Amino acid sequence: MNLLTLVLVLWRLRQFLGNISVQQVVAFLAFSRRLQSRIAWQQITRIDELDTPPKTLPNTVIIFLANAIDASPTQVTGLWNALREVVWLPGFNPSAVAVPLVDDFAPFARLAQSFSLGIEELYPPTRVCTRNGCPEFLNNNRRQPLHDARRYCAGLYTLGRGAFPVIVVSLRCRSCRATYCLNYYRE
């Protein structure tokens, strides 16, 4: 399906989809793709139908998607009518594990080092100094923003992708000189 066709389909369904946000559409696409095997096993009766998405979704899937994306069942049905060609993966093997809508790992693995990026970049969980003893907090009752990002190469070990290089970033408070790392800070 090309973009113009998609826009025309969405325009025709505008009375159902008028208040659907982009985030809801992205979530619908991701969840529907993950449910492709369930939809295929429940709806498709012949093996030659596997490459064509069914016209309707099972009621259990409609209700699940409506709750998952905070939409009405009518809106989920409208989204399915508009986007089923986008969601459905041709050549799908219903016994295989569903693949994500977008493989965000492969482009980073291939290109990240060329652009001084990490496949993953891990930052401290805060962007301000959380120390109550920080002079900025004691004198002005404000949290000092963290600065002076320092990047370190590290390895991240995962079950799904094995080991791969990442960048770990530490930040400093200019007021108290505390250094914030991924899961701790030091004075």
PDB file of C-alpha atoms in Angstrom:
ATOM      1  CA  MET A   1       0.000   0.000   0.000  1.00  0.00           C
ATOM      2  CA  ASN A   2       1.417   3.387  -0.912  1.00  0.00           C
ATOM      3  CA  LEU A   3       1.048   6.531   1.184  1.00  0.00           C
ATOM      4  CA  LEU A   4      -1.582   8.198  -0.999  1.00  0.00           C
ATOM      5  CA  THR A   5      -3.837   5.123  -0.816  1.00  0.00           C
ATOM      6  CA  LEU A   6      -3.398   5.058   2.954  1.00  0.00           C
ATOM      7  CA  VAL A   7      -4.339   8.739   3.256  1.00  0.00           C
ATOM      8  CA  LEU A   8      -7.453   8.167   1.130  1.00  0.00           C
ATOM      9  CA  VAL A   9      -8.511   5.208   3.278  1.00  0.00           C
ATOM     10  CA  LEU A  10      -7.949   7.208   6.463  1.00  0.00           C
ATOM     11  CA  TRP A  11      -9.945  10.110   5.002  1.00  0.00           C
ATOM     12  CA  ARG A  12     -12.879   7.818   4.246  1.00  0.00           C
ATOM     13  CA  LEU A  13     -12.827   6.580   7.852  1.00  0.00           C
ATOM     14  CA  ARG A  14     -12.374  10.020   9.429  1.00  0.00           C
ATOM     15  CA  GLN A  15     -15.684   9.913  11.329  1.00  0.00           C
ATOM     16  CA  PHE A  16     -14.412   6.832  13.242  1.00  0.00           C
ATOM     17  CA  LEU A  17     -10.794   7.919  13.583  1.00  0.00           C
ATOM     18  CA  GLY A  18     -11.121  11.663  14.150  1.00  0.00           C
ATOM     19  CA  ASN A  19      -9.792  11.668  17.702  1.00  0.00           C
ATOM     20  CA  ILE A  20      -7.208   8.886  17.380  1.00  0.00           C
ATOM     21  CA  SER A  21      -3.675  10.097  18.137  1.00  0.00           C
ATOM     22  CA  VAL A  22      -0.500   9.176  16.276  1.00  0.00           C
ATOM     23  CA  GLN A  23       0.702   7.329  19.395  1.00  0.00           C
ATOM     24  CA  GLN A  24      -2.451   5.216  19.344  1.00  0.00           C
ATOM     25  CA  VAL A  25      -1.905   4.395  15.661  1.00  0.00           C
ATOM     26  CA  VAL A  26       1.709   3.363  16.290  1.00  0.00           C
ATOM     27  CA  ALA A  27       0.632   1.221  19.249  1.00  0.00           C
ATOM     28  CA  PHE A  28      -2.153  -0.320  17.143  1.00  0.00           C
ATOM     29  CA  LEU A  29       0.334  -1.204  14.394  1.00  0.00           C
ATOM     30  CA  ALA A  30       2.789  -2.763  16.844  1.00  0.00           C
ATOM     31  CA  PHE A  31       0.191  -4.734  18.810  1.00  0.00           C
ATOM     32  CA  SER A  32      -1.619  -5.922  15.692  1.00  0.00           C
ATOM     33  CA  ARG A  33       1.648  -7.170  14.206  1.00  0.00           C
ATOM     34  CA  ARG A  34       2.385  -9.073  17.405  1.00  0.00           C
ATOM     35  CA  LEU A  35      -1.087 -10.636  17.246  1.00  0.00           C
ATOM     36  CA  GLN A  36      -0.767 -11.748  13.626  1.00  0.00           C
ATOM     37  CA  SER A  37      -0.391 -15.408  14.550  1.00  0.00           C
ATOM     38  CA  ARG A  38      -3.470 -15.283  16.771  1.00  0.00           C
ATOM     39  CA  ILE A  39      -5.474 -13.569  14.040  1.00  0.00           C
ATOM     40  CA  ALA A  40      -4.202 -15.997  11.412  1.00  0.00           C
ATOM     41  CA  TRP A  41      -5.009 -19.100  13.451  1.00  0.00           C
ATOM     42  CA  GLN A  42      -8.433 -17.837  14.441  1.00  0.00           C
ATOM     43  CA  GLN A  43      -9.593 -16.322  11.153  1.00  0.00           C
ATOM     44  CA  ILE A  44      -7.828 -17.928   8.199  1.00  0.00           C
ATOM     45  CA  THR A  45      -9.187 -21.250   7.026  1.00  0.00           C
ATOM     46  CA  ARG A  46      -7.053 -21.975   3.957  1.00  0.00           C
ATOM     47  CA  ILE A  47      -3.275 -21.912   3.658  1.00  0.00           C
ATOM     48  CA  ASP A  48      -3.440 -19.739   0.510  1.00  0.00           C
ATOM     49  CA  GLU A  49      -5.110 -16.996   2.616  1.00  0.00           C
ATOM     50  CA  LEU A  50      -2.043 -16.471   4.832  1.00  0.00           C
ATOM     51  CA  ASP A  51      -0.726 -13.570   2.730  1.00  0.00           C
ATOM     52  CA  THR A  52      -4.042 -11.700   2.860  1.00  0.00           C
ATOM     53  CA  PRO A  53      -5.221 -10.082   6.073  1.00  0.00           C
ATOM     54  CA  PRO A  54      -8.750 -11.039   7.094  1.00  0.00           C
ATOM     55  CA  LYS A  55     -11.457  -8.421   6.586  1.00  0.00           C
ATOM     56  CA  THR A  56     -12.437  -8.527  10.262  1.00  0.00           C
ATOM     57  CA  LEU A  57     -10.698  -9.178  13.543  1.00  0.00           C
ATOM     58  CA  PRO A  58     -11.830 -11.692  16.155  1.00  0.00           C
ATOM     59  CA  ASN A  59     -13.888 -10.033  18.903  1.00  0.00           C
ATOM     60  CA  THR A  60     -11.335 -10.950  21.579  1.00  0.00           C
ATOM     61  CA  VAL A  61      -8.590  -9.182  19.602  1.00  0.00           C
ATOM     62  CA  ILE A  62     -10.790  -6.120  19.030  1.00  0.00           C
ATOM     63  CA  ILE A  63     -11.532  -5.812  22.746  1.00  0.00           C
ATOM     64  CA  PHE A  64      -7.871  -6.364  23.676  1.00  0.00           C
ATOM     65  CA  LEU A  65      -6.664  -3.716  21.198  1.00  0.00           C
ATOM     66  CA  ALA A  66      -9.358  -1.261  22.314  1.00  0.00           C
ATOM     67  CA  ASN A  67      -8.184  -1.582  25.920  1.00  0.00           C
ATOM     68  CA  ALA A  68      -4.479  -1.576  24.991  1.00  0.00           C
ATOM     69  CA  ILE A  69      -4.605   1.639  22.948  1.00  0.00           C
ATOM     70  CA  ASP A  70      -7.443   3.311  24.879  1.00  0.00           C
ATOM     71  CA  ALA A  71      -9.881   3.424  21.965  1.00  0.00           C
ATOM     72  CA  SER A  72     -13.371   2.178  21.280  1.00  0.00           C
ATOM     73  CA  PRO A  73     -14.019  -1.144  19.509  1.00  0.00           C
ATOM     74  CA  THR A  74     -15.462   0.862  16.588  1.00  0.00           C
ATOM     75  CA  GLN A  75     -12.210   2.802  16.306  1.00  0.00           C
ATOM     76  CA  VAL A  76     -10.167  -0.415  16.417  1.00  0.00           C
ATOM     77  CA  THR A  77     -12.320  -1.823  13.623  1.00  0.00           C
ATOM     78  CA  GLY A  78     -11.780   1.386  11.636  1.00  0.00           C
ATOM     79  CA  LEU A  79      -8.023   1.191  12.207  1.00  0.00           C
ATOM     80  CA  TRP A  80      -8.010  -2.434  11.072  1.00  0.00           C
ATOM     81  CA  ASN A  81      -9.950  -1.541   7.919  1.00  0.00           C
ATOM     82  CA  ALA A  82      -7.489   1.250   7.165  1.00  0.00           C
ATOM     83  CA  LEU A  83      -4.230  -0.388   8.168  1.00  0.00           C
ATOM     84  CA  ARG A  84      -4.603  -4.146   7.807  1.00  0.00           C
ATOM     85  CA  GLU A  85      -2.514  -4.156   4.615  1.00  0.00           C
ATOM     86  CA  VAL A  86       0.229  -2.278   6.477  1.00  0.00           C
ATOM     87  CA  VAL A  87       0.095  -4.568   9.519  1.00  0.00           C
ATOM     88  CA  TRP A  88      -0.008  -7.895   7.745  1.00  0.00           C
ATOM     89  CA  LEU A  89       3.359  -9.455   7.024  1.00  0.00           C
ATOM     90  CA  PRO A  90       3.328 -11.294   3.659  1.00  0.00           C
ATOM     91  CA  GLY A  91       4.886 -14.746   3.668  1.00  0.00           C
ATOM     92  CA  PHE A  92       4.021 -15.003   7.335  1.00  0.00           C
ATOM     93  CA  ASN A  93       4.612 -18.302   9.076  1.00  0.00           C
ATOM     94  CA  PRO A  94       1.927 -18.599  11.771  1.00  0.00           C
ATOM     95  CA  SER A  95       4.118 -20.876  13.889  1.00  0.00           C
ATOM     96  CA  ALA A  96       6.989 -18.361  13.948  1.00  0.00           C
ATOM     97  CA  VAL A  97       7.576 -15.696  16.558  1.00  0.00           C
ATOM     98  CA  ALA A  98       6.149 -12.348  15.457  1.00  0.00           C
ATOM     99  CA  VAL A  99       8.704  -9.776  14.328  1.00  0.00           C
ATOM    100  CA  PRO A 100       8.489  -6.132  15.391  1.00  0.00           C
ATOM    101  CA  LEU A 101       6.977  -3.606  13.015  1.00  0.00           C
ATOM    102  CA  VAL A 102      10.326  -1.852  12.624  1.00  0.00           C
ATOM    103  CA  ASP A 103      13.672  -3.479  13.274  1.00  0.00           C
ATOM    104  CA  ASP A 104      15.377  -0.679  15.149  1.00  0.00           C
ATOM    105  CA  PHE A 105      18.438  -2.749  16.030  1.00  0.00           C
ATOM    106  CA  ALA A 106      19.869  -3.549  12.579  1.00  0.00           C
ATOM    107  CA  PRO A 107      20.327   0.061  11.346  1.00  0.00           C
ATOM    108  CA  PHE A 108      22.038   1.029  14.601  1.00  0.00           C
ATOM    109  CA  ALA A 109      24.274  -2.034  14.534  1.00  0.00           C
ATOM    110  CA  ARG A 110      25.276  -1.214  10.955  1.00  0.00           C
ATOM    111  CA  LEU A 111      25.625   2.591  11.143  1.00  0.00           C
ATOM    112  CA  ALA A 112      26.021   3.740  14.757  1.00  0.00           C
ATOM    113  CA  GLN A 113      29.825   3.748  14.942  1.00  0.00           C
ATOM    114  CA  SER A 114      30.125   5.779  11.737  1.00  0.00           C
ATOM    115  CA  PHE A 115      28.121   8.565  13.392  1.00  0.00           C
ATOM    116  CA  SER A 116      29.677   8.306  16.890  1.00  0.00           C
ATOM    117  CA  LEU A 117      26.497   6.790  18.281  1.00  0.00           C
ATOM    118  CA  GLY A 118      26.067   3.660  20.320  1.00  0.00           C
ATOM    119  CA  ILE A 119      23.707   0.845  19.479  1.00  0.00           C
ATOM    120  CA  GLU A 120      22.331   1.775  22.890  1.00  0.00           C
ATOM    121  CA  GLU A 121      23.249   4.852  24.925  1.00  0.00           C
ATOM    122  CA  LEU A 122      22.690   4.531  28.654  1.00  0.00           C
ATOM    123  CA  TYR A 123      22.240   7.724  30.704  1.00  0.00           C
ATOM    124  CA  PRO A 124      21.679   8.379  34.411  1.00  0.00           C
ATOM    125  CA  PRO A 125      17.985   8.315  35.336  1.00  0.00           C
ATOM    126  CA  THR A 126      17.976  12.013  36.280  1.00  0.00           C
ATOM    127  CA  ARG A 127      18.985  15.243  34.546  1.00  0.00           C
ATOM    128  CA  VAL A 128      19.256  17.277  37.773  1.00  0.00           C
ATOM    129  CA  CYS A 129      21.296  16.851  40.950  1.00  0.00           C
ATOM    130  CA  THR A 130      19.190  14.981  43.497  1.00  0.00           C
ATOM    131  CA  ARG A 131      21.517  15.500  46.473  1.00  0.00           C
ATOM    132  CA  ASN A 132      19.863  17.444  49.287  1.00  0.00           C
ATOM    133  CA  GLY A 133      23.336  18.562  50.381  1.00  0.00           C
ATOM    134  CA  CYS A 134      24.070  20.247  47.041  1.00  0.00           C
ATOM    135  CA  PRO A 135      24.935  23.951  47.586  1.00  0.00           C
ATOM    136  CA  GLU A 136      22.536  25.006  44.811  1.00  0.00           C
ATOM    137  CA  PHE A 137      19.695  23.201  46.593  1.00  0.00           C
ATOM    138  CA  LEU A 138      20.697  24.444  50.058  1.00  0.00           C
ATOM    139  CA  ASN A 139      21.137  28.100  48.999  1.00  0.00           C
ATOM    140  CA  ASN A 140      18.460  28.534  46.300  1.00  0.00           C
ATOM    141  CA  ASN A 141      16.122  25.560  46.809  1.00  0.00           C
ATOM    142  CA  ARG A 142      16.670  24.602  43.148  1.00  0.00           C
ATOM    143  CA  ARG A 143      17.971  21.423  41.591  1.00  0.00           C
ATOM    144  CA  GLN A 144      21.124  22.030  39.574  1.00  0.00           C
ATOM    145  CA  PRO A 145      21.001  20.671  35.993  1.00  0.00           C
ATOM    146  CA  LEU A 146      23.683  18.073  35.277  1.00  0.00           C
ATOM    147  CA  HIS A 147      26.366  18.857  32.693  1.00  0.00           C
ATOM    148  CA  ASP A 148      29.730  17.658  31.421  1.00  0.00           C
ATOM    149  CA  ALA A 149      28.616  14.452  29.722  1.00  0.00           C
ATOM    150  CA  ARG A 150      31.394  11.886  29.552  1.00  0.00           C
ATOM    151  CA  ARG A 151      30.972   8.917  27.281  1.00  0.00           C
ATOM    152  CA  TYR A 152      32.492   5.494  27.900  1.00  0.00           C
ATOM    153  CA  CYS A 153      32.420   2.411  25.709  1.00  0.00           C
ATOM    154  CA  ALA A 154      31.030  -0.700  27.335  1.00  0.00           C
ATOM    155  CA  GLY A 155      29.515  -4.037  26.415  1.00  0.00           C
ATOM    156  CA  LEU A 156      25.903  -4.987  27.007  1.00  0.00           C
ATOM    157  CA  TYR A 157      25.075  -8.667  27.273  1.00  0.00           C
ATOM    158  CA  THR A 158      21.536  -9.678  26.315  1.00  0.00           C
ATOM    159  CA  LEU A 159      19.733 -12.966  25.848  1.00  0.00           C
ATOM    160  CA  GLY A 160      18.132 -12.015  22.541  1.00  0.00           C
ATOM    161  CA  ARG A 161      21.013 -10.328  20.726  1.00  0.00           C
ATOM    162  CA  GLY A 162      24.109 -11.500  22.558  1.00  0.00           C
ATOM    163  CA  ALA A 163      26.818  -8.993  23.433  1.00  0.00           C
ATOM    164  CA  PHE A 164      27.111  -5.677  21.627  1.00  0.00           C
ATOM    165  CA  PRO A 165      28.877  -2.362  22.202  1.00  0.00           C
ATOM    166  CA  VAL A 166      27.067   0.448  23.995  1.00  0.00           C
ATOM    167  CA  ILE A 167      27.930   3.891  25.261  1.00  0.00           C
ATOM    168  CA  VAL A 168      27.484   4.675  28.945  1.00  0.00           C
ATOM    169  CA  VAL A 169      27.231   8.374  29.820  1.00  0.00           C
ATOM    170  CA  SER A 170      28.027  10.006  33.153  1.00  0.00           C
ATOM    171  CA  LEU A 171      26.961  13.558  34.088  1.00  0.00           C
ATOM    172  CA  ARG A 172      28.291  16.020  36.690  1.00  0.00           C
ATOM    173  CA  CYS A 173      26.749  18.630  38.934  1.00  0.00           C
ATOM    174  CA  ARG A 174      28.582  21.954  38.634  1.00  0.00           C
ATOM    175  CA  SER A 175      27.570  23.001  42.115  1.00  0.00           C
ATOM    176  CA  CYS A 176      28.569  20.016  44.277  1.00  0.00           C
ATOM    177  CA  ARG A 177      30.734  18.174  41.723  1.00  0.00           C
ATOM    178  CA  ALA A 178      28.830  14.890  42.204  1.00  0.00           C
ATOM    179  CA  THR A 179      29.142  12.489  39.275  1.00  0.00           C
ATOM    180  CA  TYR A 180      25.967  10.672  38.227  1.00  0.00           C
ATOM    181  CA  CYS A 181      26.339   7.310  36.521  1.00  0.00           C
ATOM    182  CA  LEU A 182      23.776   4.837  35.251  1.00  0.00           C
ATOM    183  CA  ASN A 183      22.676   3.454  38.631  1.00  0.00           C
ATOM    184  CA  TYR A 184      24.569   5.460  41.279  1.00  0.00           C
ATOM    185  CA  TYR A 185      26.235   8.776  42.006  1.00  0.00           C
ATOM    186  CA  ARG A 186      29.444   9.613  43.787  1.00  0.00           C
ATOM    187  CA  GLU A 187      30.510  12.817  45.506  1.00  0.00           C
TER     188      GLU A 187
END
